[in-house]
CSV table of C-alpha atoms in Angstrom, one decimal:
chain,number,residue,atom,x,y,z
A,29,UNK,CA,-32.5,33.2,-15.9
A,30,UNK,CA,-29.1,33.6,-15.2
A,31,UNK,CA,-27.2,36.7,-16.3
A,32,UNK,CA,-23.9,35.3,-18.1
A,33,UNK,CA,-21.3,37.7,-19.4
A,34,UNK,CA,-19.2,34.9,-21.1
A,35,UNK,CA,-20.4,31.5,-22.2
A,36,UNK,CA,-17.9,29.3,-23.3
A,37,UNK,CA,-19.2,25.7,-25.1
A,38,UNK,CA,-17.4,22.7,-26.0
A,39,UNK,CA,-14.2,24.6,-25.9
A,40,UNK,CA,-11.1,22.3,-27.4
A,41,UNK,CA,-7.5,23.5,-28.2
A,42,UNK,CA,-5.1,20.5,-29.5
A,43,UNK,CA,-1.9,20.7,-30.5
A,44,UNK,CA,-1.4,17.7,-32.7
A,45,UNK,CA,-2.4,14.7,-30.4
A,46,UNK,CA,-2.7,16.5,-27.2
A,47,UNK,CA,-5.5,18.0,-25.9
A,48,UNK,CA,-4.9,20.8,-24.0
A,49,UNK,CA,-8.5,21.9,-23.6
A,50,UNK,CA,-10.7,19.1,-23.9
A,51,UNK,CA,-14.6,20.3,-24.2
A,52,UNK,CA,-14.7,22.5,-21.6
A,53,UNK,CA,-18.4,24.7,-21.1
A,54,UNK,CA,-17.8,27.6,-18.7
A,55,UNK,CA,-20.4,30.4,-17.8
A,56,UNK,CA,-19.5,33.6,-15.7
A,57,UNK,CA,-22.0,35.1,-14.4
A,58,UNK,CA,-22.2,39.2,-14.9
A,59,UNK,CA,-20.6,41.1,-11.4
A,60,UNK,CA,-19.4,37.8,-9.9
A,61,UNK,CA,-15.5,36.6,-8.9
A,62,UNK,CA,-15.2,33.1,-10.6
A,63,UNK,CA,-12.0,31.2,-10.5
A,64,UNK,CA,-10.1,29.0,-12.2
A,65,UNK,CA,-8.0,26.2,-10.1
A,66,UNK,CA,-6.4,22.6,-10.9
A,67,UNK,CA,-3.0,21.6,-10.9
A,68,UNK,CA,-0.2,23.0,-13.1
A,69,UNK,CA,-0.9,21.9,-16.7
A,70,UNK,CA,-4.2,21.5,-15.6
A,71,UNK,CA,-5.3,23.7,-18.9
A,72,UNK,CA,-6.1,27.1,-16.9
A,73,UNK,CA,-3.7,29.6,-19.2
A,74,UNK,CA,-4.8,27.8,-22.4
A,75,UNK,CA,-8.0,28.3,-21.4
A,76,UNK,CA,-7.7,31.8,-20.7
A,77,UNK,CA,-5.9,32.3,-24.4
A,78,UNK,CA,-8.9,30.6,-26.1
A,79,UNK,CA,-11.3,33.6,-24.1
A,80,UNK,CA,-9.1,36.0,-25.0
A,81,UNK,CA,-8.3,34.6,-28.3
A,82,UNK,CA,-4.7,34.6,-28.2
A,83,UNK,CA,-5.1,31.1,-29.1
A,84,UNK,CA,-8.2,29.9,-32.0
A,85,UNK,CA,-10.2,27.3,-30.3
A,86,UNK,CA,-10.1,23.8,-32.4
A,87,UNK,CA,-14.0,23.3,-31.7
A,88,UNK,CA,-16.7,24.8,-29.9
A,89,UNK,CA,-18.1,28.4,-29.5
A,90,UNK,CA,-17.7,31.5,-27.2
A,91,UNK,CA,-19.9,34.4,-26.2
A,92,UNK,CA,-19.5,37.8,-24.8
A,93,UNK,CA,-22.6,39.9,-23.8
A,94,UNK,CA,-24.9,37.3,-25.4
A,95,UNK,CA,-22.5,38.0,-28.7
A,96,UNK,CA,-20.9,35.2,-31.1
A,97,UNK,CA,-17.0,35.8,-30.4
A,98,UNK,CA,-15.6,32.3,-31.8
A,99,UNK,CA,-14.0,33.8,-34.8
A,100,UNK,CA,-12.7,37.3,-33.5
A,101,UNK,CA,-9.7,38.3,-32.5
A,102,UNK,CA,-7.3,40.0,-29.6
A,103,UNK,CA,-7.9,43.1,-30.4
A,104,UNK,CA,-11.5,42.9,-31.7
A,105,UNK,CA,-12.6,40.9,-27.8
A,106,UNK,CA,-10.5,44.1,-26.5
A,107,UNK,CA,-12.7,46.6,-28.0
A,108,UNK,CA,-15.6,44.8,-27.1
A,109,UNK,CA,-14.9,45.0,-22.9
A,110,UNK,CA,-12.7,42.1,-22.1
A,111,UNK,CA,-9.2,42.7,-20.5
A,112,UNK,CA,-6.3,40.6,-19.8
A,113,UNK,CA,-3.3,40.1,-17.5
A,114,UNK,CA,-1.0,37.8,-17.4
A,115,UNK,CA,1.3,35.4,-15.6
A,116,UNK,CA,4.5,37.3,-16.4
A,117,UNK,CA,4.1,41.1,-15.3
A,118,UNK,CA,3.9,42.8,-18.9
A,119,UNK,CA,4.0,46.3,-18.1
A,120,UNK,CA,6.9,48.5,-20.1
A,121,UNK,CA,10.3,48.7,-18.0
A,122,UNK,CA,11.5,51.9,-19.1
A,123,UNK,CA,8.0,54.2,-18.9
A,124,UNK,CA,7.0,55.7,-15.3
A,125,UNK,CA,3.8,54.5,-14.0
A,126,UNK,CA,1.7,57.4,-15.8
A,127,UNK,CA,3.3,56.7,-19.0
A,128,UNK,CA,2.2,53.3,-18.3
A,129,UNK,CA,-1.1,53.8,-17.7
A,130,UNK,CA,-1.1,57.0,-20.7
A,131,UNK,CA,0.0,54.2,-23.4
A,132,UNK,CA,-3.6,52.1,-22.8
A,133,UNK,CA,-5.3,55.5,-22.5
A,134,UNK,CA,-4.5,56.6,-26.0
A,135,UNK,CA,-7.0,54.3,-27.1
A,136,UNK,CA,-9.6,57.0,-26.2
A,137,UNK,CA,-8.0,59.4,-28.5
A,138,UNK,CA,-9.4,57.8,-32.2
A,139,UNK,CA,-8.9,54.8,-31.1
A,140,UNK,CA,-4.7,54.8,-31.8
A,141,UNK,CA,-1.7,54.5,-30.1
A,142,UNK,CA,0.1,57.1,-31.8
A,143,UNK,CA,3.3,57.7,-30.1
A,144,UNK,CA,4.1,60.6,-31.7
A,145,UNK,CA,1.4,62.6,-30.7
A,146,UNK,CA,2.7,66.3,-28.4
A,147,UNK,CA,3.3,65.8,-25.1
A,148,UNK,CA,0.5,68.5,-24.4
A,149,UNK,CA,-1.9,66.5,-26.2
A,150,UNK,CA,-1.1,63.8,-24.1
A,151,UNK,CA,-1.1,65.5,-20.8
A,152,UNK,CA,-4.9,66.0,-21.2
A,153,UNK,CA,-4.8,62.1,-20.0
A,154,UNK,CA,-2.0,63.0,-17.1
A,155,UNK,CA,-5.8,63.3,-14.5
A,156,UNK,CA,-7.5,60.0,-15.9
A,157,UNK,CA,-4.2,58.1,-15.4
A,158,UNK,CA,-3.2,59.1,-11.9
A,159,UNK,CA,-6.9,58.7,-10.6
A,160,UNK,CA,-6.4,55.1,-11.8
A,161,UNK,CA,-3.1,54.9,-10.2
A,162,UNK,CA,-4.5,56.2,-7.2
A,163,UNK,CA,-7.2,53.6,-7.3
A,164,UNK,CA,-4.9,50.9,-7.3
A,165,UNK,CA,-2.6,52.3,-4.5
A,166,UNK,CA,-0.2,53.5,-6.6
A,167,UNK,CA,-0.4,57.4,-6.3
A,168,UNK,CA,3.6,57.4,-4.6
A,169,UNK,CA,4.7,55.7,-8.1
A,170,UNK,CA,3.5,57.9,-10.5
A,171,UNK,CA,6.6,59.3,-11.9
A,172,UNK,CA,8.8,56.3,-11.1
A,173,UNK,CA,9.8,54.0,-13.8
A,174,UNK,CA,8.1,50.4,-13.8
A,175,UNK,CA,11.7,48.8,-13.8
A,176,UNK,CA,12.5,50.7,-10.5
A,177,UNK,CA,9.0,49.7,-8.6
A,178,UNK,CA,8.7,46.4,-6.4
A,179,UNK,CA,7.1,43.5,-8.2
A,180,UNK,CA,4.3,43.7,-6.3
A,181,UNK,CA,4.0,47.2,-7.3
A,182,UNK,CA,4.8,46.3,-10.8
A,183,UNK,CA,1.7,43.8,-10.7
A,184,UNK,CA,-0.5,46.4,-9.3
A,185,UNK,CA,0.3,48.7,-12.4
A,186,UNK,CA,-0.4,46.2,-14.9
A,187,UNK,CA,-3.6,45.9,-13.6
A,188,UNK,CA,-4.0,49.9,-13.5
A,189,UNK,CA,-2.7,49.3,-17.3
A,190,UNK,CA,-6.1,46.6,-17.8
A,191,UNK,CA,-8.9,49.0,-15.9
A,192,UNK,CA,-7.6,52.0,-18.5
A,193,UNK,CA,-9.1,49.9,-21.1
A,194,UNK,CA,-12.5,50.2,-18.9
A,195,UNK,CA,-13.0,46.4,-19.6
A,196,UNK,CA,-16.6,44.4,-18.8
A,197,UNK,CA,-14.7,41.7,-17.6
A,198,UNK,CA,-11.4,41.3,-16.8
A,199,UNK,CA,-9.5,37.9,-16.8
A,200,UNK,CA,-6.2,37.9,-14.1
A,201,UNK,CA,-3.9,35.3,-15.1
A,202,UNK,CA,-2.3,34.1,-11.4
A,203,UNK,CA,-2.7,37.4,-10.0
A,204,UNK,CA,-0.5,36.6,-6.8
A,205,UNK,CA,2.3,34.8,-8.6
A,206,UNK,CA,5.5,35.7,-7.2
A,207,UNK,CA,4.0,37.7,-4.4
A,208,UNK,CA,5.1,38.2,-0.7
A,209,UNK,CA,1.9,38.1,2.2
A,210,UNK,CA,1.9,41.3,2.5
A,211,UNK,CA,1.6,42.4,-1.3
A,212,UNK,CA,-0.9,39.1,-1.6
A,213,UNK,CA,-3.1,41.1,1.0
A,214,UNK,CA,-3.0,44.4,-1.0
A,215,UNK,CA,-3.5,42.8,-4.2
A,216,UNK,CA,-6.8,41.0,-3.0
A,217,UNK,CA,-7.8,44.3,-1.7
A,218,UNK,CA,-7.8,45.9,-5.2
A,219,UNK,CA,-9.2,42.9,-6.7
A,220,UNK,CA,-12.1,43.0,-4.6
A,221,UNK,CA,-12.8,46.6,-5.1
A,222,UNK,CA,-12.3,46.4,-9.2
A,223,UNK,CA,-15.1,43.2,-8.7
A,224,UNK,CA,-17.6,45.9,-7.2
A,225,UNK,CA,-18.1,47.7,-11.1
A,226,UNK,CA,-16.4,44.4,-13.1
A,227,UNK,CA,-17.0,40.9,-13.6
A,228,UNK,CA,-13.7,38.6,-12.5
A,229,UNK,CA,-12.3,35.7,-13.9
A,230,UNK,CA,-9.2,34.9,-12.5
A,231,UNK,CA,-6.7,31.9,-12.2
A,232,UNK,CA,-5.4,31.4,-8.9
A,233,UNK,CA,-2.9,28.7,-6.7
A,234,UNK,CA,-3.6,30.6,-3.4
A,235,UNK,CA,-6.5,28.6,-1.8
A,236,UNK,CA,-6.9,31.0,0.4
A,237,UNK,CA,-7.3,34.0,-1.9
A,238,UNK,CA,-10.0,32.1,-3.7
A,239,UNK,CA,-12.0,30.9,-0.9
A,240,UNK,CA,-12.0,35.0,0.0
A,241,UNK,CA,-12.6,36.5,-3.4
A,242,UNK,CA,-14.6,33.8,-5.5
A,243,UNK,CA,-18.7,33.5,-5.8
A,244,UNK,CA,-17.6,30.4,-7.7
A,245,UNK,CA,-14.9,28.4,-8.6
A,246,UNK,CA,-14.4,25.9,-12.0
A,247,UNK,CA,-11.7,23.3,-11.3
A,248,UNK,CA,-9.8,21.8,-14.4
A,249,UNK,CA,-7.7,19.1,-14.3
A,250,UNK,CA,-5.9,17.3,-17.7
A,251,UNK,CA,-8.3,20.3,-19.9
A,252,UNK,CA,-11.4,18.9,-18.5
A,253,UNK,CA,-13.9,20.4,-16.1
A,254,UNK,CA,-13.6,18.2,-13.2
A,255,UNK,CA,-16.0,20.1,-11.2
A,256,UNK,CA,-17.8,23.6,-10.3
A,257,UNK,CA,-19.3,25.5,-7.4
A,258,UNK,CA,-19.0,27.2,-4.4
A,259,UNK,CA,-15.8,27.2,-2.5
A,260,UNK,CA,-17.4,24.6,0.1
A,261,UNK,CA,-18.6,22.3,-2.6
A,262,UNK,CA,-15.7,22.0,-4.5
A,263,UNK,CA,-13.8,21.6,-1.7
A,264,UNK,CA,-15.7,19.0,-0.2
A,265,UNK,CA,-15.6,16.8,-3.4
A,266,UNK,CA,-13.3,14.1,-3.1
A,267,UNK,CA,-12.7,14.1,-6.9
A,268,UNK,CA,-11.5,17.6,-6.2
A,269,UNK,CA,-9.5,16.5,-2.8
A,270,UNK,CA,-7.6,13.9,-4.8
A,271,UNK,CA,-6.9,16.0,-7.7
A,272,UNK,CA,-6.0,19.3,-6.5
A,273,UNK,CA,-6.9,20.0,-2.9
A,274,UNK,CA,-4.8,16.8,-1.5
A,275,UNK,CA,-1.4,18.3,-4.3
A,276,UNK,CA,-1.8,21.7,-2.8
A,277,UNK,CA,-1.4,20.8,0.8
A,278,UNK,CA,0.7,17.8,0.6
């Protein structure tokens, strides 16, 4: 029987007539990469805020770890080992990389983000915060502030920020938006080494990225699942080709 971490059935959001997310079932499977593609407005980031329940889901049910998650929220999912990114790098301008990285830390101490707590309190989580810096390539930013770093750099930190949370699975919201070749490469490379402890679920454009990185791939198109497998049978479906594949290299 297969091993899902997150189950998602019958999932609809509407807002007023529209249906953004119309009855979508969705199973990740525990220590796999599985995408999310389909044209823009296709329903991926809705999707995405209905898992992480940014966004209550008009009908159907969700389940984490074989756990009803339907009615709980952000910060409830959180605690229970799912992490976020997002589209927009969310990371706070005017903190250094540590500081960063220290802010989702101070979860482990009681469970609070208490600002106010001494700086040598605080420094006991200086070690844990550069060895996740380090881990994402980031151990020449560590005192330099997120408003001063490249954005692929920036991008890199917020998903420093997500691992310090120690999430089960970890949804990237268009991971290489905005990204040059080069930082595209790097950030693949840290993606792929966080998928060797974590389960993925990621929303991606870049074809290429998710032919290299995805065990499977779930294509949406108008809040519906238009199809779902490997990279080779998704491709080679024509309802696929004419939906998404023939848009993206038009």
């Amino acid at each position: 029987m297969t091993d899902a971490i997150l189950e998602a059935r019958g999932l609809f959001r509407k807002f007023g007539d529209f249906t953004a997310v119309g009855g979508v079932d969705l199973s990740v499977v525990r220590g796999s990469v599985h995408a999310l593609i389909g044209p823009n407005g296709a329903g991926k980031t809705t999707l995405f805020n209905l898992l992480t329940k940014f966004l209550p889901a008009t009908a159907g049910t969700i389940h984490f770890n074989g756990r009803d998650i339907t009615a709980a929220g952000p910060a409830e999912v959180s605690s229970m080992g799912i992490g976020r990114s997002f589209q927009i790098s969310s990371v706070f301008p005017h903190l250094t990389a540590r500081e960063n990285v220290r802010v989702a830390l101070q979860r482990s101490l009681l469970s609070s983000f208490k600002f106010w707590r001494s700086e040598r309190e605080l420094k006991t989580l200086h070690a844990t915060a550069d060895n996740l810096l380090e881990s994402v390539g980031l151990n020449d930013f560590i005192n330099t502030h997120a408003l001063e770093m490249p954005y692929g750099r920036k991008r890199a930190l917020e998903i420093a920020t997500t691992l310090a949370l120690d999430p089960e699975l970890l949804l990237l919201d268009e991971p290489m938006a905005g990204l040059g070749s080069e930082d595209i490469d790097r950030i693949s490379e840290l993606i792929a080494n966080v998928a060797k402890t974590r389960t993925v679920l990621m929303v991606e454009h870049n074809i290429e990225v998710v032919a290299n990185l995805s065990h499977r791939i779930t294509v949406l198109t108008r809040g519906r699942v238009l199809a779902e497998g490997t990279y080779t049978e998704v491709t080679n479906n024509s309802q696929v080709i004419e939906a998404y594949m023939g848009v993206q290299h038009a």
